[in-house]
Every structure is written in structure tokens, then in C-alpha cells.
Amino acid sequence: MSKKGTYYITTPIYYPSSNLHVGHTYCTVMADAMARFKRLCGYDVHFLTGTDEHGQKIQTLAEAKGVSPQAYVDEVVDGIKKLWATMEISYDDFIRTTEPRHVERVQKIFMQMYENGDIYKGEYEGLYCTPCESFWTESQLVNGCCPDCGRPVQPAKEEAYFFKLSKYADKLLDLFENTPEFLQPESRRNEMIAFVKQGLEDLCISRSTFDWGIPVPIDEKHVIYVWLDALTNYITALGYPDQPEEFDKYWPANVHLVGKEIVRFHTIIWPAMLMSAGIPLPKQVLGHGWLLLGGEKVSKSKAAKGNDVVDPVILIERYGIDALKYFLLREYTFGQDGVFTNEVMLKRMNYDLANDLGNLVSRTVSMIEKYCGGSVPMATTSDEIDEDLKAIAVGAASKVEEQMDKFAFNMAMEEIWILVRRANKYIDEKAPWVLAKDESKKAELDTVMHNLAEAIRIISILIYPFMHTTSKEIRKQMGLWFADVVWEDAFTFEMMYGEQVKKGNAIFPRLDIEKELEELQALNKPAEPANILLELKPEIVYEDFDKLDLRVGTIIKAEKHPKADKLLVFQVKMGTETRQVISGVAEHFKPEEMVGKKVVVVANLKPRALRGMESKGMILFADNGERLEIVTTTAEDGNAVS
Ligand code: MSP
């Protein structure tokens, strides 16, 4: 074991429903940066990532494509692994939830929880969002739809196994209150405390309406419902329970890095499951913010409607891995959402990489070649400016450490760039081209060349965990390509004397931002629209459709719901009958513009109360991408629509 001990870091296991976008790479790039940083600092690091391959959504996608779920995920996972290889993500293990090692161990963990009396059979009733594979309660819905993805939910009821989550409420509160570092930031911790205090319901952990999952060991009709299957990856990958040696070496995990939308699963369900199975808890769960595109979470469908490219493969091909990684680490503040646009990205690449870092290296190497025959001279003079550069250079590594301790990747980058910019300013202040004209200034000129070489050597160490290819290229130009990168060397300023520098290519070429934006925009619009099958809900039979009674109606009155901003209350005439229908469309229509409109109504839908007012039926609307439109007709009201 290393002197510093072990460090176990994980990313979420991604759904292989389709290829990943830049938002997914964000989390993995951060985890990779931390893993590389800790390794460089001397830890025995174990970095785990993987894919979450079961569930109804995958089964439905595979059916639509006419392939088996296994074949479907194999293809997508192949692409994900290629992406990580291209990005040189330094994971130590990649777990797929369809691997036998995971399947067998999940079943064993299920049995442990069952034998501890924490799993029982019951009946689940709720509102189910298929794309998110989540059950919701009425009060959790937003606008009557899934609070996570905004799509409609369906009532669902089935026999299922339950985990006694409610039993762990007090222990969870103890955890949040007595181990504050378990979940940061403070605001998220408070949210979770409030969530637990509002009362925990037992958790449905099996499904019987689809079969793409791990069979429940005591009841083959059921498959284990995704979150028990997914969360346990963090321990099954380490060999729990049958390989205690590997498991004990790295567990408990130092940190689970996850997006903010799954913090709840990782800080409530996951610890409760571990408590039930008698396993120690991870030390920390950190929730990062989202990359946003036009105010919404980055997604491929959202990107396809705009001009910004979110496909990491394209971005890497054009700008290189390190430019993308640097941008992701530098631009966003951990824990907060941040806007993603190609323009913001290109500006970062140009200003920080091409201008600041690239220029520093190329100017320095050229000058050492020109003034010193390519060999780094000794420093024999010193003034305040030299001392200032030196202090910033040798002080940078501990500042980077401090920021990395807080997962403040952007600030760690900033600390490095304070040095980069200081070194560039140093060149301007010292004006070596002036010193070179005066023979009596030779010693001073040598000092400047030496100090710049030292500063760049230190920069090459500091950026190594974040941009190792660039670090290597810089070290090659500085004559250090044979030497290992050693973190401790970033604390000294006396290693470069006598090294032979050699000019290479520009490490980051300058980009013509306007031109790049135009080209990216063109890339985002496929020339030939491909016939890509829609992601649909599970197939139904004609008899299911025939149960619907759709009728033409005329809206004769429309007003705002007195108790809900988002709802409009309509009086709809359907032939002889006039009835009240409530829709969550107040953000899309003014009440007065709806009066007189012909609409299509699901007329035999069971009435339900919405904020104290009865709604009898449902009006159909179509989403035009920006807002809703009425689905309309010129037929007489009361007539059937079929
Ligand atoms: N399979 C579950 C996780 C199970 S973990 C035991 C899942 N998968 S996912 O494919 O949807 O990936 C979710 C993760 O991807 C997020 O938690 C986040 O880390 C990352 N991101 C996906 N889109 C993102 C953005 N737009 N912005 C930032 N991160 C994003 O949930």
C-alpha cells in the first residue's frame, strides 16, 4: 500500500440508452482529474466507472430497434468505452450491471437485506415515469408531469418487494447531523434532512411488468428494480461479499461523485441499504451541478434544435482532449449549474490555452534557443520581480492542493493560471530582447531565461493531472521528456540549469472563433435527415386504444385556477353536455385566447380533483418545441374522434 493510503472515487454508472454527451463527460472528467491528482500525490487510487444497463427503458429501446436488450447495450457500451479511451480516462475498473460478477453479488446483497428482515412483499401503487424509471406521488409532480423530465406519468399498480427504508429515517438524520462531511454543500444537506423529516416511504425494489433485470433470488417472477441494482455497483465491483480482501482495501469509498439529480438516491437510499446489509457507509457523496443549454439540462435532443455541438467525439476531434478537459474543469463551479455554449468553450480555449499558456511556452523556448543556444542558463542575479515570480511558482502547488481538497477544480486551474499569467507578465517586465542588446546585462538575461524555464517546468507538473498530454508536450520542449513527473518537484525552483530546450509545434493553435462557430453550427445540422426511430412508451394493442373515447369540444369559458398558477379551468361544450376540464397550460395560453376554440377531449377519463376543483376529461395539446398548440378540428362538438 502507498504511504498516503488508498483513495476510492466513483462516477455514476451511466445509462447506455444512447451515446453520451458533453454533460456526462463533465462528471467523468472531474473524477479522472481527481484520480490522477491523488495518484500523483502518492495515493493508491481506485477509480470506478461503468454502465447501468437494466430497466424498462432499455428493454423498450431494444424492442423498437428489433434487437435483444443485451445486444442493444453491448453496442452503446462499446461506444462509451471508446469515448473514455479517446479521452484517456484513467479508470481502474469499468463495471457493467449485466456482468455475472455484478448479478451474482446483487442477489447476495438482496438476500442479506432479506434475511435481516428489511425486505417484504407488498403492492405498489403510484404514478410512474417510464423514461426516468421512477414512481412519483401526486404531490411530487410538476404540472401533472414527472418532476425530473417533464414527461407525462401513468398510474401503475403491481405486486412488488419493498425495502423498509422508513425504518432508517432516524439513523439517516443522525448521519446528516453528526457527519456533515458525508454530504456537501450545506444547502443539499438541509434539503435531504427536510426530505427525511417529511416522512420516508418504504422503497419498491422489484418489478414484474418487464424482465430486463436481475431476478429476485426468492421469486423469479420479479426483477430487482433499478436503484438496488445500480447503487450496489460501487461494492460489487470491489468484490463484495465474496472477495473481502479487495473490498476491505478500498471500501469505504472516499467519494461518490454524482449529478445533483441523483444525490437523493445516494444519500438516503444508498446509506440505508448499506445499513441494512451491515456495511460501512461511503465517506462522502458530492453532487455537482448541470451543464445547461438554453436554460435546460444539456441533452442531445435539445442540442439538435440549436447551434451548439454537444457530442464530445466531435469536440475532441476538432480541439483535442486537453482543450475540452481544461474547459470543463475551468469554466464551471462545482455544485452549481453552468451554461454550455460552443462560444464560451472556444473563448476559453483561445484566451487561456492558445494565448496564455501556448504563448508562454513558445516565447520562452524561442528565446532560450536564440539567446542561450538552447541550453537553460544558471540564475546568478535576483531582484524583486524575480523573487515575486519565484514565490508564486513555488507556492502554486500547495494552493492547488487546497482547492482540490474542496473539489474546486476551477479554482485549482485558476491558481495555475495565476502563475501562467505572472510568467507572461514577467517577460514583458523584463523585456529580454532589450537585455540581449547589452552585453553587460548577460547575467540578468540568463536569470530571466532560467526563471522562465523553472516556471514552465512547475506549470508542466501542476497541469499534469488535468492535461497530461499537454504536460508531456511542454516537458518535451523543455528537455524534460525523459523525467518522471513528481509532484514534490513543483515546490523547488532549481532543476532546470543545463537542460536542452527544443522548439516544437504550438501546443494550442489559435482558433478563428467566428469560423469555428459557423462550422460547428453546420455540423449540428445533419444534411440528410436520418430515419431515427422515436423513443416510445411500451407498445399497446388495439383494444387498449379502443378504450379511449375522444370527442370534439368547444371551449365556451376559460379562467385561471384560483389556487394554482399553472392551471386553466375550461368549460367545454361537447354536443349536449358542458363540463369542466382543467389543464396545466397557463404558461402557454391566456384564458381569453382559448374561448371559442375547438379541441379534442379524452372524454371518458376518470374525473379527478386538481387543487380542489374537479376536472372531467383531458384536452389534447401538441408540443411544437417552444410551447404548446391546441390539437384542433372543424368537426361539430360532441362528435367522436377516432
Ligand atoms: N444510471 C443512473 C445513475 C446510477 S448511479 C448508481 C443515471 N445515469 S445517467 O446516464 O442519466 O447519468 C447521470 C449522470 O450524468 C448525472 O448524475 C451527471 O453526473 C451526468 N450528467 C448527465 N447530464 C448532465 C448535464 N447536462 N450536466 C452535468 N452532468 C450531467 O442517472
XYZ file of C-alpha atoms and ligand atoms in Angstrom:
673
model
C 0.000 0.000 0.000
C 1.204 3.523 -0.698
C 2.411 5.869 2.042
C -0.627 8.059 1.714
C -3.177 5.223 1.816
C -5.990 4.363 -0.567
C -8.397 6.629 -2.390
C -11.570 5.205 -3.928
C -13.540 7.502 -6.262
C -16.570 6.684 -8.411
C -18.741 8.285 -11.095
C -22.407 7.430 -11.600
C -22.850 4.402 -13.820
C -24.387 5.872 -16.968
C -27.464 4.548 -18.751
C -26.418 3.080 -22.093
C -29.674 4.210 -23.699
C -27.755 6.234 -26.268
C -24.308 7.751 -26.738
C -23.103 10.102 -24.054
C -22.973 13.878 -24.465
C -20.681 16.537 -23.057
C -22.724 16.688 -19.808
C -21.800 13.093 -18.990
C -18.148 13.730 -19.786
C -18.201 16.605 -17.291
C -18.582 14.283 -14.294
C -16.117 11.724 -15.635
C -13.508 14.388 -16.446
C -13.714 15.681 -12.869
C -13.393 12.186 -11.424
C -10.462 11.455 -13.723
C -8.735 14.704 -12.756
C -9.139 13.877 -9.073
C -7.934 10.303 -9.562
C -4.840 11.455 -11.450
C -4.182 14.188 -8.901
C -4.381 11.777 -5.980
C -2.132 9.269 -7.754
C 0.424 11.995 -8.373
C 0.240 12.925 -4.691
C 1.080 9.340 -3.771
C -2.267 7.666 -3.064
C -3.188 4.146 -4.099
C -6.193 5.196 -6.192
C -9.087 3.068 -7.337
C -11.289 4.857 -9.878
C -14.530 3.136 -10.865
C -16.990 3.963 -13.610
C -19.449 1.874 -15.589
C -22.888 1.455 -17.079
C -26.360 0.900 -15.626
C -27.853 -1.457 -18.158
C -31.137 -2.856 -16.886
C -34.646 -1.497 -16.805
C -37.734 -0.932 -18.813
C -36.418 1.950 -20.886
C -33.557 -0.102 -22.295
C -35.894 -3.022 -22.961
C -38.290 -0.748 -24.854
C -35.493 0.840 -26.894
C -34.151 -2.581 -27.820
C -37.604 -3.793 -28.852
C -38.075 -0.715 -31.043
C -34.764 -1.461 -32.726
C -35.618 -5.138 -33.102
C -32.616 -6.401 -31.125
C -32.185 -8.056 -27.736
C -31.587 -5.727 -24.770
C -28.139 -7.297 -24.340
C -27.204 -6.626 -27.971
C -28.541 -3.097 -27.632
C -26.473 -2.252 -24.550
C -23.383 -4.031 -25.877
C -23.282 -1.660 -28.821
C -23.805 1.514 -26.794
C -21.357 0.425 -24.067
C -18.784 -0.236 -26.739
C -19.138 3.389 -27.851
C -18.902 4.636 -24.257
C -15.708 2.647 -23.650
C -14.248 4.002 -26.889
C -15.083 7.525 -25.793
C -13.311 7.035 -22.462
C -10.326 5.509 -24.273
C -10.150 8.501 -26.634
C -10.352 10.840 -23.671
C -7.717 8.769 -21.846
C -9.928 8.411 -18.787
C -7.775 6.583 -16.281
C -10.387 4.348 -14.652
C -9.155 1.255 -12.838
C -12.369 -0.690 -13.320
C -15.450 -0.435 -15.520
C -18.491 -2.224 -14.166
C -21.433 -3.252 -16.309
C -24.534 -4.215 -14.359
C -25.122 -7.089 -16.799
C -21.822 -8.751 -15.891
C -22.141 -12.015 -13.938
C -19.909 -10.657 -11.153
C -22.457 -7.888 -10.534
C -25.586 -10.012 -10.998
C -24.462 -12.681 -8.538
C -23.354 -10.201 -5.919
C -26.504 -8.091 -6.123
C -28.522 -11.231 -5.455
C -26.370 -11.975 -2.425
C -26.834 -8.442 -1.117
C -30.593 -8.749 -1.671
C -30.563 -11.920 0.421
C -28.601 -10.229 3.216
C -31.168 -7.451 3.406
C -33.994 -10.002 3.199
C -32.529 -12.132 5.950
C -32.155 -9.046 8.124
C -35.933 -8.630 7.846
C -35.759 -5.482 5.726
C -37.461 -6.758 2.570
C -41.140 -7.708 2.324
C -43.711 -8.305 -0.383
C -46.487 -5.753 -0.893
C -48.369 -3.887 -3.584
C -47.103 -0.779 -5.223
C -49.418 1.923 -6.434
C -48.143 5.138 -7.848
C -47.533 7.349 -10.832
C -44.761 6.002 -12.976
C -42.458 7.842 -15.356
C -41.091 5.268 -17.786
C -38.121 7.247 -19.185
C -36.886 8.011 -15.650
C -37.939 4.653 -14.218
C -39.312 6.434 -11.170
C -42.525 6.249 -9.269
C -43.858 9.594 -8.033
C -46.558 10.683 -5.671
C -49.196 13.194 -6.784
C -47.615 15.936 -4.678
C -44.204 15.459 -6.271
C -45.484 16.030 -9.828
C -44.864 19.343 -11.541
C -47.735 20.379 -13.790
C -49.072 16.868 -13.519
C -45.862 15.535 -15.082
C -42.606 13.930 -13.978
C -40.604 16.451 -11.907
C -37.320 15.258 -13.453
C -38.031 15.114 -17.173
C -41.385 16.880 -17.524
C -43.000 14.000 -19.392
C -46.409 12.521 -18.551
C -46.679 9.841 -15.871
C -49.062 6.877 -15.803
C -50.833 5.364 -12.824
C -49.299 1.970 -12.099
C -50.035 -0.767 -9.586
C -48.250 -4.034 -9.082
C -47.140 -6.677 -6.619
C -43.630 -5.817 -5.557
C -40.931 -6.298 -2.978
C -40.253 -3.415 -0.672
C -37.242 -2.290 1.293
C -38.019 -0.936 4.770
C -36.495 2.462 4.074
C -38.738 4.122 6.662
C -37.022 2.103 9.403
C -33.786 4.009 8.738
C -35.132 7.566 8.984
C -33.627 8.251 12.420
C -30.284 6.729 11.553
C -30.170 8.839 8.381
C -30.931 12.009 10.318
C -28.138 11.079 12.724
C -25.826 10.626 9.772
C -26.658 14.038 8.258
C -26.408 15.786 11.601
C -23.304 14.100 13.012
C -21.271 13.553 9.862
C -21.663 16.814 7.946
C -18.870 15.942 5.502
C -20.950 12.996 4.230
C -22.978 15.352 2.077
C -21.878 18.787 0.942
C -22.744 21.563 0.251
C -24.732 22.592 3.287
C -27.800 23.510 1.209
C -28.073 19.968 -0.219
C -27.681 18.509 3.260
C -30.549 20.638 4.527
C -32.705 19.546 1.597
C -32.088 15.905 2.454
C -32.781 16.458 6.157
C -36.100 18.081 5.203
C -36.854 15.206 2.841
C -36.316 12.598 5.556
C -38.245 14.608 8.153
C -41.256 14.852 5.872
C -41.518 11.051 6.250
C -39.873 8.252 4.305
C -41.937 5.698 2.466
C -40.680 2.154 2.006
C -38.982 1.683 -1.318
C -40.223 -0.516 -4.128
C -37.260 -2.647 -5.156
C -38.732 -5.109 -7.634
C -40.807 -5.050 -10.810
C -42.754 -7.748 -12.562
C -44.036 -5.944 -15.679
C -40.786 -6.336 -17.593
C -37.969 -8.830 -17.330
C -34.800 -6.973 -18.303
C -33.215 -7.041 -14.890
C -31.599 -9.198 -12.238
C -34.042 -11.864 -10.999
C -35.135 -11.573 -7.383
C -33.462 -14.637 -5.868
C -36.537 -15.733 -3.925
C -39.126 -15.019 -6.618
C -38.277 -15.470 -10.295
C -41.362 -13.524 -11.451
C -39.680 -10.355 -10.279
C -36.594 -8.474 -11.336
C -34.712 -6.207 -8.986
C -35.782 -2.644 -9.604
C -33.062 -0.370 -10.836
C -31.793 1.549 -7.810
C -30.864 -1.519 -5.753
C -29.241 -2.944 -8.873
C -27.476 0.325 -9.723
C -26.211 1.642 -6.386
C -24.675 -1.651 -5.339
C -22.236 -1.404 -8.277
C -19.923 0.565 -6.016
C -19.346 -2.512 -3.857
C -19.935 -5.404 -6.244
C -17.126 -4.038 -8.419
C -14.814 -4.329 -5.412
C -15.815 -7.952 -4.920
C -18.344 -7.657 -2.104
C -19.205 -10.046 -0.493
C -17.023 -12.882 -1.791
C -13.660 -11.109 -2.200
C -13.215 -9.403 1.158
C -9.573 -8.591 0.592
C -10.069 -6.275 -2.408
C -13.240 -4.906 -0.828
C -11.618 -4.102 2.507
C -8.707 -2.478 0.745
C -10.794 0.271 -0.886
C -14.125 0.409 0.949
C -15.491 2.725 2.294
C -15.275 4.888 -0.820
C -13.723 8.280 -0.315
C -16.189 9.921 -2.653
C -19.127 9.169 -4.901
C -19.247 11.953 -7.477
C -22.792 12.319 -8.845
C -25.056 14.826 -10.585
C -27.340 16.775 -8.274
C -30.453 14.957 -9.510
C -29.286 11.663 -8.000
C -27.939 12.990 -4.711
C -31.151 11.874 -3.026
C -30.638 8.263 -4.119
C -27.027 8.321 -2.959
C -27.562 9.950 0.405
C -30.827 8.364 1.527
C -31.428 5.075 -0.247
C -27.791 4.006 -0.582
C -26.774 4.531 3.075
C -29.993 2.862 4.258
C -29.269 -0.179 2.076
C -25.743 -0.363 3.431
C -27.002 -0.047 6.999
C -29.415 -2.878 6.314
C -26.678 -5.118 4.926
C -24.323 -4.144 7.774
C -21.742 -2.475 5.505
C -19.883 0.749 6.394
C -21.034 3.902 4.601
C -19.061 5.811 1.964
C -17.196 8.792 3.378
C -18.682 11.382 1.067
C -21.227 12.000 -1.666
C -20.659 15.103 -3.759
C -23.379 16.449 -6.028
C -22.252 18.524 -8.991
C -24.394 20.941 -10.982
C -25.638 20.596 -14.545
C -24.350 21.921 -17.810
C -27.225 23.868 -19.300
C -28.188 24.549 -22.869
C -30.675 27.392 -23.237
C -31.685 27.122 -19.577
C -32.251 23.357 -19.643
C -30.010 20.415 -18.836
C -27.822 19.577 -21.834
C -29.349 16.785 -23.881
C -28.905 15.630 -27.420
C -32.467 16.396 -28.387
C -32.127 19.927 -27.052
C -28.809 20.375 -28.877
C -30.305 19.177 -32.158
C -32.675 22.150 -32.103
C -29.887 24.698 -31.631
C -26.438 25.543 -32.943
C -24.224 24.133 -30.213
C -22.453 20.815 -30.677
C -22.576 18.631 -27.539
C -21.080 15.463 -28.995
C -17.751 15.008 -27.180
C -16.340 12.954 -30.061
C -16.698 15.898 -32.461
C -15.344 18.398 -29.948
C -12.304 16.252 -29.216
C -11.592 15.622 -32.886
C -11.506 19.356 -33.556
C -9.883 20.735 -30.402
C -8.170 17.833 -28.648
C -8.822 16.110 -25.332
C -6.925 18.550 -23.190
C -8.706 21.630 -24.509
C -12.092 20.061 -23.738
C -10.977 18.840 -20.301
C -9.484 22.209 -19.419
C -12.658 23.983 -20.456
C -14.889 21.696 -18.377
C -12.688 21.957 -15.311
C -12.055 25.702 -15.567
C -15.405 27.055 -16.640
C -17.817 25.568 -14.132
C -18.078 25.945 -10.371
C -18.524 22.590 -8.675
C -22.030 22.208 -7.321
C -23.538 24.947 -9.446
C -25.226 24.791 -12.825
C -23.401 26.476 -15.690
C -24.249 27.465 -19.233
C -22.702 25.453 -22.048
C -22.209 27.075 -25.421
C -19.617 26.452 -28.075
C -18.720 30.131 -27.947
C -17.862 30.119 -24.233
C -15.812 26.985 -24.855
C -13.881 28.399 -27.817
C -13.107 31.626 -25.979
C -11.646 29.714 -23.035
C -9.555 27.638 -25.405
C -8.247 30.711 -27.199
C -7.615 33.035 -24.290
C -6.312 30.646 -21.652
C -4.711 27.932 -23.746
C -3.530 29.433 -27.036
C -2.778 32.939 -25.750
C -1.673 32.461 -22.159
C -0.122 29.015 -21.904
C 0.796 28.430 -25.550
C 2.480 31.805 -25.936
C 4.413 31.479 -22.703
C 5.948 28.195 -23.767
C 6.702 29.140 -27.362
C 8.148 32.564 -26.477
C 10.351 31.081 -23.756
C 11.666 28.193 -25.806
C 12.424 30.514 -28.756
C 14.292 32.949 -26.527
C 16.354 30.246 -24.823
C 17.283 28.957 -28.265
C 18.090 32.433 -29.544
C 19.915 33.902 -26.562
C 21.418 30.827 -24.888
C 21.958 28.321 -27.703
C 19.076 26.190 -26.399
C 20.636 25.415 -23.025
C 18.972 26.704 -19.841
C 21.463 29.011 -18.091
C 22.101 29.470 -14.365
C 20.439 32.289 -12.391
C 23.037 34.468 -10.729
C 21.112 37.685 -10.154
C 17.892 38.481 -8.381
C 15.563 41.407 -7.873
C 12.034 41.920 -6.564
C 10.410 40.889 -9.817
C 12.409 37.649 -9.944
C 11.512 36.912 -6.339
C 7.845 37.571 -6.972
C 7.748 35.119 -9.882
C 9.631 32.546 -7.854
C 7.342 32.890 -4.835
C 4.226 32.471 -6.955
C 5.752 29.489 -8.779
C 6.838 27.506 -5.722
C 3.693 28.449 -3.813
C 1.275 27.303 -6.509
C 1.278 23.568 -5.766
C 0.021 23.922 -2.207
C -2.691 26.304 -3.406
C -3.750 23.745 -5.992
C -3.827 21.103 -3.238
C -6.055 23.322 -1.101
C -8.515 23.847 -3.931
C -8.523 20.173 -4.890
C -9.320 19.281 -1.278
C -12.529 21.270 -1.817
C -13.178 19.814 -5.282
C -12.849 23.391 -6.552
C -11.409 22.354 -9.904
C -11.990 25.775 -11.430
C -10.053 27.453 -8.643
C -7.249 24.903 -8.898
C -6.968 25.821 -12.591
C -7.091 29.493 -11.688
C -4.177 29.046 -9.250
C -2.145 27.527 -12.069
C -3.118 30.284 -14.468
C -2.123 32.953 -11.925
C 1.364 31.569 -12.414
C 0.990 31.339 -16.209
C -0.110 34.967 -16.410
C 2.553 36.073 -13.938
C 5.222 34.445 -16.073
C 3.915 36.179 -19.208
C 3.924 39.490 -17.370
C 7.459 38.749 -16.196
C 8.576 38.531 -19.823
C 7.011 41.914 -20.560
C 8.520 43.484 -17.428
C 11.990 42.097 -18.051
C 11.940 42.695 -21.834
C 14.683 40.132 -22.554
C 15.028 41.459 -26.119
C 16.301 44.723 -24.618
C 18.663 42.922 -22.201
C 20.024 40.910 -25.118
C 21.241 44.041 -26.843
C 23.505 44.987 -23.955
C 26.471 42.685 -23.256
C 26.689 43.953 -19.648
C 23.186 42.582 -18.993
C 24.100 38.980 -19.873
C 23.786 37.730 -16.267
C 20.347 39.303 -15.923
C 19.250 37.848 -19.232
C 20.407 34.398 -18.074
C 18.426 34.767 -14.867
C 15.283 35.634 -16.812
C 15.677 32.618 -19.092
C 16.352 30.335 -16.144
C 13.407 31.589 -14.130
C 11.021 31.240 -17.050
C 12.218 27.689 -17.644
C 11.658 26.873 -13.972
C 8.188 28.425 -14.003
C 7.237 26.394 -17.074
C 8.633 23.215 -15.556
C 6.462 23.795 -12.480
C 3.436 24.505 -14.682
C 4.055 21.218 -16.503
C 3.773 19.399 -13.159
C 0.739 21.322 -11.969
C -1.260 20.689 -15.141
C -0.274 17.022 -15.339
C -3.360 15.588 -13.584
C -5.662 17.710 -15.723
C -3.948 17.801 -19.129
C -1.280 15.146 -19.201
C -0.735 15.203 -22.986
C -0.033 18.918 -22.910
C 2.186 18.458 -19.887
C 4.211 15.873 -21.779
C 4.490 18.098 -24.864
C 5.685 21.022 -22.755
C 8.199 18.803 -20.973
C 9.470 17.567 -24.309
C 10.085 21.122 -25.486
C 11.778 21.923 -22.163
C 14.107 18.942 -22.475
C 12.376 17.052 -19.629
C 10.671 14.336 -21.619
C 12.765 11.605 -20.010
C 11.986 12.625 -16.421
C 9.008 11.398 -14.402
C 6.514 13.959 -13.259
C 6.929 14.233 -9.484
C 4.549 16.463 -7.530
C 7.168 17.418 -4.918
C 9.308 18.914 -7.703
C 6.725 21.688 -8.019
C 7.983 23.114 -4.725
C 11.542 23.843 -5.867
C 12.965 26.378 -8.308
C 16.335 24.797 -9.038
C 16.085 21.975 -11.516
C 16.447 23.418 -14.990
C 20.082 24.506 -15.252
C 21.719 22.806 -18.234
C 18.544 21.345 -19.776
C 18.371 21.500 -23.578
C 15.167 23.021 -24.886
C 13.798 22.371 -28.348
C 11.025 24.197 -30.108
C 8.063 22.065 -31.165
C 4.620 22.758 -32.589
C 2.356 25.321 -30.964
C 0.735 23.420 -28.065
C -2.623 25.080 -28.737
C -3.213 26.658 -32.136
C -5.191 29.900 -32.173
C -8.765 29.395 -33.273
C -10.781 31.642 -35.531
C -13.855 31.691 -33.314
C -16.299 33.012 -35.916
C -15.246 30.382 -38.413
C -15.356 27.599 -35.829
C -18.843 28.586 -34.724
C -20.084 28.504 -38.305
C -18.545 25.109 -38.915
C -19.892 23.675 -35.666
C -23.333 25.007 -36.474
C -23.188 23.282 -39.867
C -22.094 20.040 -38.221
C -25.054 20.158 -35.895
C -27.495 20.052 -38.784
C -27.286 16.657 -40.448
C -27.505 17.062 -44.240
C -29.748 14.043 -44.735
C -32.401 13.639 -42.087
C -31.986 10.059 -40.943
C -34.995 7.918 -40.083
C -34.254 7.564 -36.390
C -36.922 5.616 -34.535
C -38.697 7.572 -31.829
C -38.323 6.600 -28.203
C -41.839 5.478 -27.383
C -43.771 4.175 -24.428
C -44.295 0.396 -24.364
C -46.403 -0.932 -27.249
C -50.175 -1.241 -26.761
C -52.763 -3.354 -28.558
C -55.803 -2.037 -30.451
C -58.074 -2.916 -27.521
C -56.083 -0.546 -25.336
C -56.586 2.289 -27.812
C -60.268 1.445 -28.222
C -60.825 2.157 -24.555
C -60.315 5.869 -25.228
C -63.397 7.955 -26.035
C -62.124 11.049 -27.822
C -64.644 13.824 -28.537
C -64.685 17.217 -30.195
C -65.420 20.024 -27.752
C -65.797 23.810 -27.916
C -64.286 25.862 -25.120
C -67.002 28.266 -24.033
C -65.335 29.667 -20.922
C -61.737 29.788 -19.681
C -60.287 31.203 -16.483
C -57.285 30.856 -14.221
C -57.459 28.309 -11.415
C -57.855 30.325 -8.200
C -55.327 28.163 -6.334
C -52.756 27.143 -8.943
C -50.775 29.470 -11.224
C -50.140 26.813 -13.818
C -53.711 25.589 -14.294
C -56.524 26.878 -16.520
C -60.130 25.887 -15.870
C -62.188 25.382 -19.027
C -65.914 24.871 -19.579
C -66.113 22.667 -22.622
C -69.282 22.055 -24.619
C -69.433 18.607 -26.207
C -72.758 18.445 -28.038
C -75.448 18.285 -25.398
C -73.093 18.203 -22.426
C -70.973 21.011 -20.974
C -68.338 20.042 -18.478
C -65.313 21.355 -16.617
C -61.819 20.330 -17.743
C -58.618 21.586 -16.097
C -55.267 21.696 -17.916
C -51.770 22.700 -16.798
C -51.297 25.148 -19.675
C -51.486 28.601 -18.092
C -47.876 29.265 -19.117
C -48.794 28.696 -22.752
C -52.194 30.328 -23.233
C -54.137 33.306 -21.973
C -57.655 32.254 -20.897
C -59.325 34.691 -23.307
C -57.497 33.324 -26.382
C -58.931 29.871 -25.685
C -62.618 30.791 -25.749
C -64.315 29.563 -28.919
C -61.544 27.079 -29.770
C -62.418 23.577 -30.949
C -60.417 20.954 -29.037
C -60.101 17.198 -28.776
C -61.033 15.832 -25.341
C -60.315 12.446 -23.759
C -63.929 12.298 -22.601
C -64.037 9.056 -20.610
C -61.032 9.768 -18.381
C -61.848 9.202 -14.711
C -62.594 12.619 -13.140
C -60.047 13.886 -10.676
C -59.684 16.838 -8.343
C -56.961 19.347 -9.124
C -56.329 21.716 -6.257
C -59.885 21.377 -5.023
C -61.705 21.642 -8.391
C -62.990 18.729 -10.403
C -61.578 18.031 -13.855
C -63.587 15.694 -16.087
C -61.502 14.659 -19.045
C -58.358 15.943 -20.663
C -57.725 18.250 -23.622
C -55.057 17.241 -26.146
C -52.177 19.609 -26.891
C -49.142 19.233 -29.145
C -45.665 20.427 -28.207
C -44.116 22.496 -31.002
C -40.755 22.597 -29.252
C -41.232 26.074 -27.799
C -44.764 25.978 -26.461
C -47.997 24.022 -26.700
C -50.535 24.186 -29.521
C -54.142 23.050 -29.437
C -54.951 19.871 -31.342
C -57.963 21.134 -33.259
C -60.592 20.245 -35.882
C -63.543 21.847 -37.674
C -65.927 18.968 -36.823
C -69.073 19.557 -34.716
C -68.598 19.429 -30.960
C -69.775 16.191 -29.378
C -68.584 14.183 -32.407
C -66.219 11.270 -31.917
C -62.539 11.429 -32.893
C -61.056 8.121 -33.871
N -27.843 5.308 -14.144
C -28.100 6.424 -13.315
C -27.043 6.584 -12.251
C -26.884 5.409 -11.349
S -25.573 5.642 -10.237
C -25.660 4.353 -9.213
C -28.108 7.695 -14.167
N -27.491 7.622 -15.345
S -27.376 8.822 -16.423
O -26.857 8.250 -17.636
O -28.600 9.527 -16.513
O -26.221 9.721 -15.897
C -26.466 10.655 -14.932
C -25.212 11.451 -14.639
O -24.638 12.005 -15.839
C -25.542 12.656 -13.807
O -25.683 12.309 -12.449
C -24.381 13.558 -14.104
O -23.250 13.163 -13.375
C -24.133 13.297 -15.578
N -24.867 14.231 -16.426
C -25.817 13.934 -17.362
N -26.214 15.084 -17.959
C -25.560 16.125 -17.439
C -25.559 17.508 -17.659
N -26.325 18.088 -18.554
N -24.708 18.242 -16.896
C -23.896 17.692 -15.958
N -23.894 16.399 -15.721
C -24.703 15.592 -16.449
O -28.644 8.675 -13.702
